[in-house]
Amino acid sequence: MMNDYIKIADLLFPDVKLKPEDLEKKYPPRNLPDGAFVTRFAPSPTGFLHLGCLWATLIDERLAHQSGGVFYLRIEDTDQKREVKGAMKGIFDFFEIFNLNLDEGYTQDGDKGNYGPYIQSKRKEIYHVFAKQLVSEGKAYPCFCNPEELEEIKKNQKAMKENTGYYGKWTKCRDLTYSEIESKIKNGDKFIIRFKSFGDEKKRIAVNDLILGLLDPPENIRDEIVLKSDGLPTYHFAHVIDDHLMKTTHVVRGDEWLATLPIHVQMFEAFGWKLPYYMHHAVLLKQEENSKRKLSKRKDPELALDYYSEVGYIPECLKEYIMTLLNSNYEEWRMANPQADLNEFKFTVEKLSPSGALFDLNKLNDISKNYIAVLSTDEIYNRVKNWAKKYDNDFYKILDERQQYAKDILSIGRGGEKPRKDITFMSEVKNYVSYFYGELFAPDYTMPESFGQKPEINKVIIKNIAKDYIDIYDSTDDSIIWFDKIKELAAKHGFAPETKLYKKNPQDYKGSVGDVSMILRIAVCGRQNSPDMYEVFKIMGKDMICNRLQRFTEEYK
Ligand code: GLU
């Protein structure tokens, strides 16, 4: 029989001359310190990078680099039907945007490192060497069942109320003889290679997942596919071969792979290879009224990492936020070390939560606001400009044309003890600064609701205040004089020059100096909210202020 297996293996893989030993020599043990982690990110180029990818990659990256190990990128492109154009670029950009240093892997300039090729479509010969080995040992076999036959098997299984799949007595091709196989091949019949499962469904395997703890799922009994009819491996087979050869110590992946873990364990066993440590991470959840649910690609745009780029979140903030979800002691550490590099935090596997984490956009927004508030003016300017270059070219031109002006605007409220926290993400900035630019200015002259209770602040008064201010504003005034002038203007029109006075005797005034400031703000900025008016006016300059006031007196109805 053994002889037949070898003959079958030669028949199926006539061109495979290399032996598994030859490959083992090409992939020697890595020379790393004790306890070093070798981790990988292994995306398929399907064009969809999501929060889970960042989640897993951060775990990979931290564990490898914290331990003096290796973090590499492997492209899993064996399902060519699912491949999307441009996806590869998305993966490279992902590493750059999030500054996730790779030690090895597939890069824009090809392979980097000695354990490649790092793209599975270039590893076909390698998979064939090991598939041939399995066949020659009677652990795998060619299966010629066509889709109709498989459908037939399934129908019968259902009719008999048995589990579906290619297993046990249903494995039509398990025991084909050499001559049967030979004649089918001569006949041009298509085949795949299946793994011959030696599992017993009554038995369980035991795997200690470093996130989930001890797992004991039933053994796999199905004869899973090893090589598809196009000669490319399935995920299962490629995972086992690649992670063995590339010496991955820790496989960090989504828990959608838990169901097939028994297949992987069985394949490692068939080769007699050491199992890597597994770390299956849970999905991200979203709070919805009274229940939590999995973030979904279809329903939740915020699952996709592209969403954050488009909206203009700062990648560091997203990373920071995910760190708070990954290790519960991270936030405390950050509080004690506000300026420290994230990589100085001691990341621990033990702290990774086995259950799904709630993704809370508000929390990310808080982190972002605080982060952006303390950026230097140059930094925020460059961030906004780079974002606009990609997503809003008109705004980019505006920012680029008058750089100093843009920087002056962005510097308002920056740098002091209590910096302003107006900006959460880059796509907000255009609206935030729009009133500084003629081409973006779209005034809303609605007066505050509180004016409804102050009937004496009528339209005529409002316009007169704006008109008068045209003659008063002087860009050389310091902030004290500037405000004194507004107080005088208030008094002139029957408003209390101090809020205190108004509060004491409201019946004596039309309103307070605050109301006058508000009128000027609305007249000049076309909105009720703006940072410090003195600074805003100074940056705008006299001409713009006067033009705005003039326009207001004409347009305000
Ligand atoms: N290519 C697989 C995926 O994208 C990788 C899973 C793994 O990390 O092993 O889900």
CSV table of N, CA, C and O in Angstrom, one decimal, residues 394-436:
chain,number,residue,atom,x,y,z
A,394,ASP,N,-10.2,71.7,-3.1
A,394,ASP,CA,-10.5,73.1,-3.0
A,394,ASP,C,-10.0,73.7,-1.7
A,394,ASP,O,-9.3,74.8,-1.6
A,395,PHE,N,-10.2,73.0,-0.7
A,395,PHE,CA,-9.8,73.4,0.7
A,395,PHE,C,-8.3,73.4,0.7
A,395,PHE,O,-7.7,74.3,1.3
A,396,TYR,N,-7.7,72.4,0.1
A,396,TYR,CA,-6.2,72.3,0.1
A,396,TYR,C,-5.6,73.5,-0.5
A,396,TYR,O,-4.7,74.1,0.0
A,397,LYS,N,-6.2,74.0,-1.6
A,397,LYS,CA,-5.7,75.1,-2.3
A,397,LYS,C,-5.8,76.4,-1.4
A,397,LYS,O,-4.8,77.2,-1.3
A,398,ILE,N,-6.9,76.5,-0.7
A,398,ILE,CA,-7.1,77.6,0.2
A,398,ILE,C,-6.0,77.6,1.3
A,398,ILE,O,-5.4,78.7,1.6
A,399,LEU,N,-5.8,76.5,1.8
A,399,LEU,CA,-4.8,76.4,2.9
A,399,LEU,C,-3.4,76.6,2.4
A,399,LEU,O,-2.5,77.2,3.2
A,400,ASP,N,-3.2,76.2,1.2
A,400,ASP,CA,-1.8,76.3,0.7
A,400,ASP,C,-1.5,77.7,0.2
A,400,ASP,O,-0.3,78.2,0.3
A,401,GLU,N,-2.5,78.4,-0.3
A,401,GLU,CA,-2.3,79.7,-0.9
A,401,GLU,C,-1.8,80.7,0.2
A,401,GLU,O,-0.8,81.5,-0.1
A,402,ARG,N,-2.4,80.8,1.3
A,402,ARG,CA,-2.0,81.8,2.3
A,402,ARG,C,-1.7,81.0,3.6
A,402,ARG,O,-2.5,80.9,4.5
A,403,GLN,N,-0.5,80.4,3.6
A,403,GLN,CA,-0.1,79.5,4.7
A,403,GLN,C,-0.1,80.2,6.0
A,403,GLN,O,-0.6,79.7,7.0
A,404,GLN,N,0.5,81.4,6.1
A,404,GLN,CA,0.6,82.0,7.4
A,404,GLN,C,-0.8,82.4,8.0
A,404,GLN,O,-1.0,82.2,9.2
A,405,TYR,N,-1.6,82.8,7.1
A,405,TYR,CA,-3.0,83.2,7.5
A,405,TYR,C,-3.7,81.9,8.1
A,405,TYR,O,-4.2,82.0,9.2
A,406,ALA,N,-3.5,80.8,7.4
A,406,ALA,CA,-4.1,79.5,7.9
A,406,ALA,C,-3.5,79.2,9.2
A,406,ALA,O,-4.3,78.7,10.1
A,407,LYS,N,-2.2,79.3,9.3
A,407,LYS,CA,-1.6,78.9,10.6
A,407,LYS,C,-2.1,79.9,11.7
A,407,LYS,O,-2.3,79.4,12.8
A,408,ASP,N,-2.2,81.1,11.4
A,408,ASP,CA,-2.7,82.1,12.4
A,408,ASP,C,-4.1,81.6,12.9
A,408,ASP,O,-4.3,81.7,14.1
A,409,ILE,N,-4.9,81.3,12.0
A,409,ILE,CA,-6.3,80.8,12.4
A,409,ILE,C,-6.2,79.6,13.3
A,409,ILE,O,-6.8,79.5,14.3
A,410,LEU,N,-5.4,78.7,12.8
A,410,LEU,CA,-5.3,77.4,13.6
A,410,LEU,C,-4.5,77.6,14.9
A,410,LEU,O,-4.6,76.7,15.8
A,411,SER,N,-3.8,78.7,15.1
A,411,SER,CA,-3.1,78.8,16.3
A,411,SER,C,-4.0,79.4,17.4
A,411,SER,O,-3.6,79.4,18.6
A,412,ILE,N,-5.2,79.8,17.1
A,412,ILE,CA,-6.1,80.4,18.1
A,412,ILE,C,-6.3,79.4,19.2
A,412,ILE,O,-6.7,78.3,18.9
A,413,GLY,N,-6.1,79.8,20.4
A,413,GLY,CA,-6.4,78.9,21.6
A,413,GLY,C,-5.4,77.7,21.7
A,413,GLY,O,-5.7,76.8,22.4
A,414,ARG,N,-4.3,77.8,21.0
A,414,ARG,CA,-3.4,76.7,21.1
A,414,ARG,C,-2.2,77.1,22.0
A,414,ARG,O,-1.8,78.3,22.0
A,415,GLY,N,-1.6,76.2,22.7
A,415,GLY,CA,-0.3,76.5,23.3
A,415,GLY,C,-0.5,76.9,24.8
A,415,GLY,O,0.5,76.8,25.5
A,416,GLY,N,-1.6,77.3,25.2
A,416,GLY,CA,-1.8,77.8,26.6
A,416,GLY,C,-1.9,76.7,27.6
A,416,GLY,O,-1.8,75.5,27.2
A,417,GLU,N,-2.3,77.1,28.8
A,417,GLU,CA,-2.5,76.1,29.9
A,417,GLU,C,-3.7,75.2,29.6
A,417,GLU,O,-3.7,74.0,29.8
A,418,LYS,N,-4.7,75.9,29.1
A,418,LYS,CA,-6.0,75.2,28.8
A,418,LYS,C,-6.3,75.4,27.3
A,418,LYS,O,-7.1,76.2,26.9
A,419,PRO,N,-5.7,74.5,26.5
A,419,PRO,CA,-5.9,74.7,25.0
A,419,PRO,C,-7.4,74.4,24.6
A,419,PRO,O,-8.0,73.6,25.3
A,420,ARG,N,-7.8,75.0,23.6
A,420,ARG,CA,-9.2,74.8,23.1
A,420,ARG,C,-9.3,73.4,22.5
A,420,ARG,O,-8.3,72.9,21.9
A,421,LYS,N,-10.4,72.8,22.6
A,421,LYS,CA,-10.6,71.4,22.0
A,421,LYS,C,-11.7,71.5,21.0
A,421,LYS,O,-12.7,70.8,21.1
A,422,ASP,N,-11.5,72.3,20.0
A,422,ASP,CA,-12.6,72.4,19.0
A,422,ASP,C,-12.6,71.3,17.9
A,422,ASP,O,-13.6,71.0,17.3
A,423,ILE,N,-11.4,70.7,17.7
A,423,ILE,CA,-11.3,69.9,16.5
A,423,ILE,C,-11.1,68.4,16.9
A,423,ILE,O,-10.3,68.1,17.8
A,424,THR,N,-12.0,67.6,16.3
A,424,THR,CA,-11.9,66.1,16.6
A,424,THR,C,-11.3,65.4,15.4
A,424,THR,O,-10.6,64.4,15.6
A,425,PHE,N,-11.6,65.8,14.2
A,425,PHE,CA,-11.0,65.2,13.0
A,425,PHE,C,-10.9,66.3,11.9
A,425,PHE,O,-11.5,67.3,12.0
A,426,MET,N,-10.1,65.9,10.9
A,426,MET,CA,-9.7,66.9,9.9
A,426,MET,C,-10.9,67.5,9.1
A,426,MET,O,-10.9,68.6,8.6
A,427,SER,N,-11.9,66.6,8.8
A,427,SER,CA,-13.0,67.1,7.9
A,427,SER,C,-13.8,68.1,8.6
A,427,SER,O,-14.7,68.8,8.0
A,428,GLU,N,-13.6,68.3,9.9
A,428,GLU,CA,-14.4,69.4,10.6
A,428,GLU,C,-13.7,70.8,10.4
A,428,GLU,O,-14.4,71.8,10.6
A,429,VAL,N,-12.5,70.8,10.0
A,429,VAL,CA,-11.7,72.0,10.1
A,429,VAL,C,-12.2,73.0,9.1
A,429,VAL,O,-12.3,74.2,9.3
A,430,LYS,N,-12.7,72.6,7.9
A,430,LYS,CA,-13.2,73.5,6.9
A,430,LYS,C,-14.3,74.4,7.5
A,430,LYS,O,-14.3,75.6,7.3
A,431,ASN,N,-15.2,73.7,8.1
A,431,ASN,CA,-16.3,74.5,8.7
A,431,ASN,C,-15.9,75.3,9.8
A,431,ASN,O,-16.3,76.5,10.0
A,432,TYR,N,-14.9,74.8,10.6
A,432,TYR,CA,-14.4,75.5,11.7
A,432,TYR,C,-13.7,76.8,11.3
A,432,TYR,O,-13.8,77.8,12.1
A,433,VAL,N,-13.1,76.8,10.2
A,433,VAL,CA,-12.4,78.1,9.7
A,433,VAL,C,-13.1,78.8,8.6
A,433,VAL,O,-12.6,79.9,8.2
A,434,SER,N,-14.2,78.3,8.2
A,434,SER,CA,-14.8,78.9,6.9
A,434,SER,C,-15.1,80.4,7.0
A,434,SER,O,-14.9,81.0,5.9
A,435,TYR,N,-15.4,80.9,8.1
A,435,TYR,CA,-15.7,82.4,8.2
A,435,TYR,C,-14.5,83.3,8.0
A,435,TYR,O,-14.6,84.5,7.8
A,436,PHE,N,-13.3,82.7,8.0
A,436,PHE,CA,-12.1,83.5,7.7
A,436,PHE,C,-11.9,83.6,6.2
A,436,PHE,O,-11.0,84.4,5.9
